[in-house]
Short mmCIF file of C-alpha atoms and ligand atoms in Angstrom, two decimals:
data_model
loop_
_atom_site.label_atom_id
_atom_site.label_comp_id
_atom_site.label_asym_id
_atom_site.label_seq_id
_atom_site.Cartn_x
_atom_site.Cartn_y
_atom_site.Cartn_z
CA MET A 24 8.75 21.54 -8.15
CA SER A 25 11.59 24.05 -8.07
CA ALA A 26 15.24 23.01 -8.36
CA LYS A 27 17.17 23.58 -5.13
CA ILE A 28 20.60 25.18 -5.51
CA LEU A 29 23.08 25.58 -2.68
CA VAL A 30 25.51 28.48 -3.16
CA VAL A 31 28.68 28.16 -1.07
CA ASP A 32 30.65 31.38 -0.99
CA ASP A 33 32.02 33.67 1.71
CA GLU A 34 31.52 36.77 -0.41
CA LEU A 35 28.24 38.52 0.28
CA LEU A 36 28.32 40.21 -3.12
CA VAL A 37 28.25 36.91 -5.05
CA LYS A 38 25.11 35.82 -3.19
CA ARG A 39 23.49 39.17 -3.79
CA LEU A 40 24.29 39.15 -7.52
CA ILE A 41 22.98 35.62 -7.91
CA GLY A 42 19.79 36.61 -6.10
CA GLN A 43 19.36 39.57 -8.45
CA TYR A 44 20.14 37.76 -11.71
CA PHE A 45 17.80 34.85 -11.01
CA ARG A 46 15.05 36.80 -9.21
CA LYS A 47 12.44 36.01 -11.90
CA LYS A 48 13.14 32.29 -11.79
CA VAL A 49 12.97 32.40 -7.99
CA ALA A 50 9.66 34.29 -8.13
CA GLN A 51 8.29 31.73 -10.58
CA ARG A 52 9.51 28.98 -8.23
CA GLU A 53 11.75 27.53 -10.91
CA TYR A 54 14.81 27.85 -8.69
CA GLU A 55 15.24 28.00 -4.95
CA PHE A 56 18.59 29.20 -3.60
CA ILE A 57 20.02 28.42 -0.21
CA PHE A 58 23.37 29.71 1.00
CA ALA A 59 26.40 28.72 3.02
CA ASN A 60 29.53 30.71 3.88
CA ASN A 61 32.01 27.83 3.73
CA GLY A 62 32.36 24.07 3.27
CA LYS A 63 31.43 23.32 6.85
CA GLU A 64 28.17 25.22 6.67
CA ALA A 65 27.51 23.62 3.28
CA LEU A 66 27.71 20.14 4.83
CA GLU A 67 25.16 21.23 7.45
CA GLN A 68 22.81 22.59 4.77
CA ILE A 69 23.13 19.36 2.80
CA GLN A 70 22.13 17.41 5.92
CA THR A 71 19.03 19.55 6.42
CA HIS A 72 18.10 19.68 2.72
CA PRO A 73 18.55 16.21 1.26
CA ASP A 74 16.68 17.35 -1.88
CA ILE A 75 19.42 19.72 -3.12
CA ASP A 76 19.95 19.38 -6.89
CA LEU A 77 23.06 21.45 -7.42
CA VAL A 78 25.89 22.86 -5.33
CA LEU A 79 27.69 25.93 -6.63
CA SER A 80 30.86 26.26 -4.61
CA ASP A 81 33.73 28.68 -4.37
CA ILE A 82 37.16 27.16 -3.78
CA ASN A 83 38.94 29.49 -1.39
CA MET A 84 36.90 29.92 1.78
CA PRO A 85 37.69 30.09 5.50
CA GLU A 86 37.07 27.07 7.81
CA MET A 87 36.60 24.56 4.97
CA ASP A 88 37.55 25.18 1.33
CA GLY A 89 35.75 23.92 -1.75
CA ILE A 90 38.24 21.11 -2.50
CA THR A 91 37.85 19.67 1.03
CA LEU A 92 34.07 19.96 0.71
CA LEU A 93 34.21 17.99 -2.56
CA SER A 94 36.41 15.33 -0.99
CA LYS A 95 33.91 14.95 1.89
CA LEU A 96 31.05 14.51 -0.57
CA ARG A 97 33.00 12.16 -2.79
CA ASN A 98 31.66 8.80 -1.64
CA SER A 99 28.20 9.91 -0.59
CA ASN A 100 25.19 8.87 -2.62
CA TYR A 101 23.59 12.29 -3.00
CA ASN A 102 21.93 13.01 -6.33
CA PHE A 103 23.22 16.58 -6.73
CA ARG A 104 26.24 17.61 -8.75
CA THR A 105 28.77 20.28 -7.80
CA VAL A 106 29.95 23.14 -10.00
CA VAL A 107 33.03 24.97 -8.70
CA VAL A 108 33.72 28.66 -9.11
CA SER A 109 37.43 29.37 -9.45
CA ALA A 110 39.64 32.33 -10.15
CA TYR A 111 40.28 32.74 -13.85
CA GLY A 112 43.13 30.52 -15.08
CA ASP A 113 43.56 28.70 -11.77
CA MET A 114 44.08 25.38 -13.52
CA LYS A 115 45.67 23.66 -10.54
CA ASN A 116 42.60 24.10 -8.33
CA ILE A 117 40.23 23.33 -11.19
CA ARG A 118 42.01 20.04 -11.95
CA GLN A 119 41.97 19.15 -8.26
CA ALA A 120 38.25 19.91 -8.03
CA MET A 121 37.49 17.83 -11.12
CA ASN A 122 39.49 14.95 -9.71
CA GLN A 123 37.46 15.18 -6.51
CA GLY A 124 34.26 14.72 -8.51
CA ALA A 125 33.19 18.27 -9.51
CA PHE A 126 30.75 18.15 -12.43
CA ASP A 127 31.87 21.39 -14.06
CA PHE A 128 33.50 24.73 -13.30
CA ILE A 129 33.01 28.40 -14.07
CA ASN A 130 35.38 31.31 -13.65
CA LYS A 131 35.36 34.32 -11.45
CA PRO A 132 34.36 37.08 -12.03
CA ILE A 133 31.15 35.28 -12.82
CA ASP A 134 29.68 35.59 -16.30
CA PHE A 135 26.03 35.16 -15.38
CA GLN A 136 24.92 34.00 -18.80
CA ASP A 137 27.55 31.29 -18.70
CA LEU A 138 26.45 30.44 -15.15
CA GLU A 139 22.84 30.12 -16.27
CA ILE A 140 23.75 27.74 -19.11
CA THR A 141 25.91 25.68 -16.74
CA ILE A 142 23.09 25.51 -14.19
CA ILE A 143 20.57 24.37 -16.83
CA ARG A 144 22.96 21.72 -18.17
CA THR A 145 23.78 20.40 -14.69
CA LEU A 146 20.13 20.33 -13.61
CA ASP A 147 19.25 18.42 -16.81
CA PHE A 148 21.89 15.86 -15.96
CA VAL A 149 20.66 15.54 -12.36
CA GLN A 150 17.08 15.14 -13.62
CA SER A 151 18.04 12.37 -16.03
CA LEU A 152 19.86 10.63 -13.17
CA LYS A 153 16.71 10.87 -11.08
CA ASP A 154 14.62 9.52 -13.95
CA VAL A 155 16.87 6.50 -14.32
CA GLN A 156 16.76 5.91 -10.58
CA SER A 157 13.00 6.10 -10.48
CA MET A 158 12.77 3.72 -13.46
CA LEU A 159 15.02 1.27 -11.63
CA GLN A 160 12.95 1.64 -8.47
CA GLN A 161 9.75 1.01 -10.40
CA ALA A 162 11.27 -2.05 -12.03
CA GLU A 163 12.34 -3.30 -8.61
CA LEU A 164 8.84 -2.71 -7.24
CA GLN A 165 7.36 -4.56 -10.18
CA MET A 166 9.69 -7.48 -9.58
CA ILE A 167 8.89 -7.65 -5.87
CA GLN A 168 5.20 -7.39 -6.68
CA ASN A 169 5.32 -10.13 -9.29
CA GLU A 170 7.34 -12.41 -7.07
CA LYS A 171 5.06 -11.75 -4.11
CA MET A 172 1.96 -12.39 -6.20
CA SER A 173 3.25 -15.52 -7.85
CA ALA A 174 4.42 -16.97 -4.51
CA ILE A 175 1.08 -16.11 -2.88
CA GLY A 176 -0.77 -17.40 -5.95
CA LYS A 177 0.99 -20.76 -5.84
CA MET A 178 0.42 -21.13 -2.12
CA LEU A 179 -3.27 -20.22 -2.39
CA ALA A 180 -3.80 -22.56 -5.33
CA GLY A 181 -2.27 -25.39 -3.27
CA ILE A 182 -4.42 -24.63 -0.24
CA ALA A 183 -7.55 -24.26 -2.37
CA TYR A 184 -6.89 -27.65 -3.93
CA GLU A 185 -6.33 -29.30 -0.55
CA ILE A 186 -9.53 -27.79 0.86
CA ASN A 187 -11.61 -28.39 -2.21
CA ASN A 188 -11.36 -32.18 -2.38
CA PRO A 189 -12.43 -32.98 1.19
CA VAL A 190 -15.10 -30.25 1.02
CA CYS A 191 -16.57 -31.86 -2.08
CA PHE A 192 -16.97 -35.22 -0.43
CA ILE A 193 -18.21 -33.74 2.85
CA SER A 194 -20.88 -31.65 1.13
CA GLY A 195 -21.79 -34.43 -1.33
CA ASN A 196 -22.20 -36.96 1.49
CA LEU A 197 -24.02 -34.50 3.72
CA HIS A 198 -26.74 -34.31 1.14
CA GLU A 199 -27.02 -38.11 1.05
CA ALA A 200 -26.77 -38.35 4.84
CA GLU A 201 -29.65 -35.92 5.28
CA ALA A 202 -31.96 -38.07 3.15
CA ALA A 203 -30.77 -41.27 4.89
CA ILE A 204 -31.32 -39.80 8.35
CA GLN A 205 -34.80 -38.67 7.42
CA ASP A 206 -35.63 -42.22 6.30
CA ILE A 207 -34.09 -43.81 9.38
CA SER A 208 -35.92 -41.37 11.68
CA HIS A 209 -39.18 -42.27 10.00
CA HIS A 210 -38.36 -45.96 10.33
CA LEU A 211 -37.56 -45.52 14.02
CA ARG A 212 -40.86 -43.78 14.62
CA LEU A 213 -42.63 -46.82 13.12
CA TYR A 214 -40.72 -49.10 15.50
CA GLN A 215 -41.59 -46.87 18.42
CA GLN A 216 -45.27 -46.81 17.55
CA ASN A 217 -45.52 -50.59 17.12
CA PHE A 218 -42.92 -52.31 19.31
CA ALA A 219 -41.42 -50.00 21.91
CA ASN A 220 -44.04 -50.69 24.54
CA LEU A 221 -43.89 -54.45 23.96
CA ILE A 222 -40.16 -54.94 24.52
CA PRO A 223 -38.81 -53.42 27.79
CA GLU A 224 -35.20 -53.54 26.57
CA ILE A 225 -35.98 -51.17 23.67
CA GLN A 226 -38.03 -48.94 25.93
CA GLN A 227 -35.18 -48.72 28.44
CA HIS A 228 -32.50 -48.04 25.78
CA SER A 229 -34.53 -45.31 24.12
CA GLU A 230 -34.85 -43.52 27.46
CA GLU A 231 -31.15 -43.93 28.15
CA ILE A 232 -30.09 -42.32 24.88
CA ASP A 233 -32.98 -39.84 24.87
CA VAL A 234 -34.22 -40.75 21.42
CA GLU A 235 -36.68 -37.86 21.27
CA TYR A 236 -33.93 -35.33 21.82
CA LEU A 237 -31.65 -36.97 19.27
CA LEU A 238 -34.37 -37.08 16.64
CA GLU A 239 -35.01 -33.41 17.15
CA GLU A 240 -31.34 -32.38 17.19
CA LEU A 241 -30.00 -34.46 14.31
CA PRO A 242 -31.43 -32.24 11.51
CA LYS A 243 -30.02 -29.16 13.29
CA MET A 244 -26.59 -30.76 13.53
CA LEU A 245 -26.72 -31.56 9.85
CA ALA A 246 -27.82 -28.03 9.02
CA SER A 247 -24.87 -26.53 10.86
CA MET A 248 -22.48 -28.97 9.15
CA LYS A 249 -23.91 -27.77 5.86
CA VAL A 250 -23.25 -24.13 6.81
CA GLY A 251 -19.67 -25.06 7.71
CA SER A 252 -19.02 -26.93 4.51
CA GLU A 253 -20.62 -24.14 2.45
CA ARG A 254 -18.26 -21.67 4.12
CA LEU A 255 -15.30 -23.87 3.30
CA ARG A 256 -16.49 -24.11 -0.29
CA LEU A 257 -16.71 -20.32 -0.51
CA LEU A 258 -13.24 -19.97 0.97
CA SER A 259 -11.86 -22.41 -1.54
CA THR A 260 -13.54 -20.50 -4.40
CA SER A 261 -12.09 -17.22 -3.08
CA LEU A 262 -8.64 -18.72 -2.87
CA CYS A 263 -9.01 -20.02 -6.41
CA ASN A 264 -10.22 -16.61 -7.59
CA PHE A 265 -7.18 -15.05 -6.05
CA SER A 266 -4.65 -17.56 -7.24
CA ARG A 267 -5.99 -17.67 -10.78
CA ALA A 268 -6.43 -13.92 -10.96
CA ASP A 269 -4.44 -12.74 -13.91
CA ASN A 270 -1.63 -10.22 -13.60
CA THR A 271 -0.71 -10.05 -17.22
CA ASN A 272 -3.97 -10.05 -19.18
CA LYS A 273 -6.88 -7.70 -18.96
CA LEU A 274 -10.20 -9.39 -18.30
CA ASP A 275 -13.77 -8.27 -17.66
CA VAL A 276 -14.10 -8.61 -13.93
CA ASN A 277 -16.88 -8.35 -11.38
CA ILE A 278 -15.20 -6.10 -8.84
CA HIS A 279 -17.59 -7.07 -6.05
CA GLU A 280 -16.54 -10.71 -6.36
CA GLY A 281 -12.93 -9.63 -6.00
CA ILE A 282 -13.72 -7.62 -2.86
CA GLU A 283 -15.70 -10.52 -1.40
CA SER A 284 -12.85 -12.95 -2.10
CA THR A 285 -10.46 -10.59 -0.33
CA LEU A 286 -12.78 -10.27 2.68
CA MET A 287 -13.19 -14.03 2.81
CA ILE A 288 -9.42 -14.54 2.91
CA LEU A 289 -9.10 -11.87 5.62
CA ARG A 290 -12.04 -13.28 7.67
CA HIS A 291 -9.84 -14.48 10.48
CA ARG A 292 -8.37 -11.00 10.91
CA LEU A 293 -11.81 -9.34 10.95
CA LYS A 294 -13.12 -11.60 13.70
CA GLY A 295 -13.30 -10.45 17.32
CA ASN A 296 -10.57 -11.39 19.81
CA GLU A 297 -9.60 -10.62 23.41
CA LYS A 298 -8.32 -7.17 22.40
CA ARG A 299 -11.26 -5.94 20.37
CA PRO A 300 -14.73 -6.99 19.17
CA ALA A 301 -15.29 -8.11 15.57
CA ILE A 302 -14.83 -5.51 12.83
CA GLU A 303 -18.10 -4.80 11.03
CA VAL A 304 -17.86 -4.74 7.27
CA ILE A 305 -20.49 -2.51 5.71
CA ARG A 306 -21.04 -3.02 2.02
CA GLU A 307 -22.62 -0.27 -0.03
CA TYR A 308 -22.26 -1.80 -3.45
CA GLY A 309 -23.54 0.21 -6.37
CA ASP A 310 -24.46 -0.99 -9.80
CA LEU A 311 -21.04 -1.55 -11.39
CA PRO A 312 -20.56 -2.97 -14.86
CA LEU A 313 -17.81 -5.53 -15.46
CA ILE A 314 -14.48 -3.71 -15.28
CA HIS A 315 -11.81 -4.37 -17.87
CA CYS A 316 -8.73 -4.78 -15.68
CA TYR A 317 -5.86 -6.95 -14.48
CA PRO A 318 -7.73 -8.85 -11.76
CA GLY A 319 -4.66 -10.25 -9.97
CA SER A 320 -3.15 -6.80 -9.54
CA LEU A 321 -6.43 -5.20 -8.57
CA TYR A 322 -7.14 -7.86 -5.92
CA GLN A 323 -3.68 -7.17 -4.56
CA VAL A 324 -4.66 -3.51 -4.11
CA PHE A 325 -7.85 -4.52 -2.25
CA MET A 326 -5.77 -6.82 -0.06
CA ASN A 327 -3.21 -4.08 0.72
CA ILE A 328 -5.80 -1.43 1.56
CA ILE A 329 -8.09 -3.66 3.62
CA THR A 330 -5.09 -5.13 5.49
CA ASN A 331 -3.94 -1.59 6.30
CA ALA A 332 -7.45 -0.73 7.53
CA ILE A 333 -7.44 -3.76 9.86
CA ASP A 334 -3.97 -2.75 11.13
CA ALA A 335 -5.24 0.79 11.79
CA LEU A 336 -8.24 -0.56 13.72
CA ASN A 337 -6.06 -2.93 15.74
CA GLU A 338 -3.76 -0.06 16.60
CA ALA A 339 -6.70 2.12 17.66
CA SER A 340 -8.03 -0.65 19.90
CA VAL A 341 -4.98 -0.37 22.15
CA TYR A 342 -6.28 2.93 23.52
CA ARG A 343 -9.98 2.08 23.96
CA PRO A 344 -11.87 0.10 26.62
CA TYR A 345 -13.59 -3.04 25.29
CA THR A 346 -17.11 -1.96 26.27
CA GLU A 347 -16.72 1.34 24.49
CA MET A 348 -15.61 -0.50 21.35
CA GLU A 349 -18.75 -2.63 21.60
CA THR A 350 -21.01 0.42 21.66
CA HIS A 351 -19.06 2.21 18.89
CA PRO A 352 -17.87 -0.71 16.81
CA TYR A 353 -14.97 -0.70 14.40
CA GLN A 354 -16.12 -0.56 10.84
CA ILE A 355 -14.75 -0.97 7.38
CA ARG A 356 -17.13 0.57 4.90
CA ILE A 357 -16.78 -0.39 1.27
CA LYS A 358 -18.72 1.68 -1.19
CA THR A 359 -18.73 1.29 -4.95
CA GLU A 360 -20.33 3.45 -7.61
CA VAL A 361 -19.98 4.66 -11.15
CA LEU A 362 -18.89 8.26 -11.52
CA GLU A 363 -20.62 9.19 -14.77
CA SER A 364 -18.79 12.51 -15.17
CA GLU A 365 -15.43 10.71 -15.19
CA ASN A 366 -16.67 7.54 -16.85
CA ALA A 367 -14.99 5.68 -14.02
CA ALA A 368 -15.72 3.15 -11.30
CA ILE A 369 -15.06 4.36 -7.77
CA ILE A 370 -14.27 2.07 -4.85
CA ARG A 371 -14.07 3.72 -1.44
CA ILE A 372 -12.61 1.81 1.48
CA HIS A 373 -13.13 3.63 4.75
CA ASP A 374 -12.07 2.65 8.26
CA ASN A 375 -12.67 4.36 11.60
CA GLY A 376 -9.20 3.50 12.90
CA ILE A 377 -6.33 5.67 14.12
CA GLY A 378 -6.22 7.89 11.04
CA MET A 379 -3.06 9.74 10.03
CA SER A 380 -1.29 12.98 10.77
CA ASN A 381 -0.59 15.26 7.80
CA GLU A 382 3.11 14.32 7.92
CA VAL A 383 2.28 10.61 7.60
CA LYS A 384 -0.40 11.21 4.97
CA GLU A 385 2.05 13.06 2.75
CA ARG A 386 4.43 10.11 2.73
CA ILE A 387 2.26 6.98 2.63
CA PHE A 388 2.75 6.35 -1.09
CA GLU A 389 6.53 6.57 -0.83
CA HIS A 390 8.53 3.46 -1.52
CA SER A 391 9.44 1.78 1.83
CA PHE A 392 7.62 4.30 4.03
CA THR A 393 6.13 2.58 7.07
CA THR A 394 5.16 3.51 10.62
CA LYS A 395 4.88 -0.14 11.59
CA PRO A 396 7.49 -1.91 13.70
CA LEU A 397 10.39 -3.70 12.06
CA GLY A 398 9.31 -7.05 10.65
CA LYS A 399 5.65 -6.02 10.52
CA GLY A 400 5.53 -3.58 7.64
CA THR A 401 7.71 -3.28 4.56
CA GLY A 402 6.16 0.03 3.48
CA LEU A 403 5.60 -1.33 -0.02
CA GLY A 404 1.84 -1.95 0.09
CA LEU A 405 0.64 1.49 -0.93
CA SER A 406 3.44 2.37 -3.33
CA ILE A 407 2.75 -0.88 -5.21
CA SER A 408 -0.98 -0.17 -5.05
CA ARG A 409 -0.58 3.31 -6.48
CA GLN A 410 1.58 1.97 -9.28
CA ILE A 411 -1.02 -0.70 -10.08
CA ILE A 412 -3.91 1.77 -10.15
CA GLU A 413 -2.24 4.75 -11.76
CA GLU A 414 0.24 3.21 -14.18
CA LYS A 415 -1.28 -0.17 -14.98
CA HIS A 416 -4.90 1.00 -15.03
CA ARG A 417 -4.55 4.73 -15.78
CA GLY A 418 -6.67 5.38 -12.71
CA CYS A 419 -6.17 7.27 -9.51
CA LEU A 420 -5.56 6.22 -5.90
CA SER A 421 -6.02 8.87 -3.25
CA CYS A 422 -6.45 9.08 0.50
CA HIS A 423 -8.34 11.27 2.97
CA SER A 424 -7.65 10.93 6.63
CA THR A 425 -8.16 12.65 9.96
CA PRO A 426 -6.12 11.66 13.01
CA SER A 427 -8.17 9.58 15.54
CA GLU A 428 -11.15 9.52 13.19
CA GLY A 429 -10.15 7.26 10.35
CA SER A 430 -9.00 7.03 6.78
CA GLU A 431 -10.56 6.58 3.40
CA PHE A 432 -8.81 5.27 0.30
CA VAL A 433 -10.45 6.04 -3.01
CA ILE A 434 -9.69 3.91 -6.04
CA GLN A 435 -10.81 5.33 -9.35
CA ILE A 436 -10.61 3.10 -12.43
CA PRO A 437 -11.61 4.26 -15.89
CA LEU A 438 -14.39 2.18 -17.42
CA VAL A 439 -12.68 2.33 -20.80
CA PHE A 440 -8.94 2.66 -21.08
N1 ATP B 504 -5.96 2.88 6.85
C1 ATP B 504 -4.88 3.44 7.40
N2 ATP B 504 -4.97 4.11 8.58
C2 ATP B 504 -3.87 4.68 9.12
N3 ATP B 504 -2.62 4.65 8.58
C3 ATP B 504 -2.49 4.01 7.41
C4 ATP B 504 -3.59 3.37 6.76
N4 ATP B 504 -3.13 2.84 5.60
C5 ATP B 504 -1.82 3.11 5.55
N5 ATP B 504 -1.42 3.81 6.62
C6 ATP B 504 -0.06 4.34 6.88
O1 ATP B 504 0.68 4.26 5.69
C7 ATP B 504 1.91 3.55 5.89
C8 ATP B 504 2.31 2.87 4.62
O2 ATP B 504 1.39 1.84 4.27
P1 ATP B 504 1.88 0.65 3.35
O3 ATP B 504 0.74 -0.27 3.14
O4 ATP B 504 2.54 1.20 2.13
O5 ATP B 504 3.03 -0.04 4.19
P2 ATP B 504 2.87 -0.87 5.54
O6 ATP B 504 1.45 -1.27 5.76
O7 ATP B 504 3.53 -0.10 6.63
O8 ATP B 504 3.75 -2.16 5.20
P3 ATP B 504 3.35 -3.33 4.14
O9 ATP B 504 4.38 -3.22 3.05
O10 ATP B 504 3.46 -4.55 4.92
O11 ATP B 504 2.00 -3.05 3.60
C9 ATP B 504 1.60 2.62 7.06
O12 ATP B 504 2.77 2.23 7.75
C10 ATP B 504 0.69 3.52 7.92
O13 ATP B 504 1.43 4.42 8.69
MG1 MG B 505 0.30 -2.15 4.20
#
């Protein structure tokens, strides 16, 4: 990316000479120059170009001079630095400019070689500032991510424990109850065959409670209880998987289990409601080997991406009639495969939700970028996810999207790294 330099000078010649001297660097996109005629215009340019790296400013200018410009920029938190251009020997103005926060100065008439060295030195400084900032931001992200994961982990472990105990005795007893009910049903049949007709009281009671119906229904009731308790057991296993998933050690992990655990935890959000029918999850799982990865972090990425997909589908449902959504259902398609040429595992998560405009797509991985209402989105999900995939796993996280059609996130993780 080219460095952006704002030249503030009311003399046309200065701008022209700068343009000529640096024309090669401009052509090679190393530098990009923008211009202003005075301090006031410079402030406007700075507003429209927040990515300026360096301001090269004259001191004496109409409307707003360089010293006033510096004083206006003094307490702002822009990353650029300002170099002032002063008349030779004008120490008073130079001292004033330095006291107002100028980074350096050069003299007029401009010695272009000296200017070039000063520009390089200033840009180096600005770059190292940016590097430190980005390191700090990454560290902050990491901290938020770790805190979030450890808080979620603890909560899930607690819930899993609370579910697991009752589920164990429900499913254990269900097994026993099934055998007992079979025996009792058999016993009852024997009674019916031998005594029911002899004793009117038994005959009458069995009609009252509809014994035939109960005998038929009881096994079905038990079967559905078994399905319920099995589902609870799966949920508890998923929660355990999630809460135990390691953030700090690499393990050999079955990725499909991680995706299933995530889907299980998000089950309630995938279900149908009064606003939209259930979201169909289509699995196209390929033959993946165990992946050597940080499972806790990777599951967090699955959670972030699938949650975003559900949000995108919910948002799309606002504009569509229910019956139309039933005929063209919302889908999340999860496809996994090995990409031999890259020696990598690929996980594609596709939704047919609202999709994204190009402007949104360009910014989704930025720290704190969100289009969701205040309190709903922090804008951290994807920037954390990209960090996890690209820095922690040396992989790649990318996105394809078309407005109104949907989005696809592609996670690529090297098989050996
Ligand atoms: N599947 C998707 N379809 C459409 N837009 C999406 C999708 N995934 C992400 N986005 C866009 O990317 C933005 C950033 O996503 P990100 O997950 O980083 O933050 P968020 O979901 O807004 O907040 P949170 O930190 O709670 O996850 C979203 O606000 C949304 O505009
Ligand atoms: Mg999100």
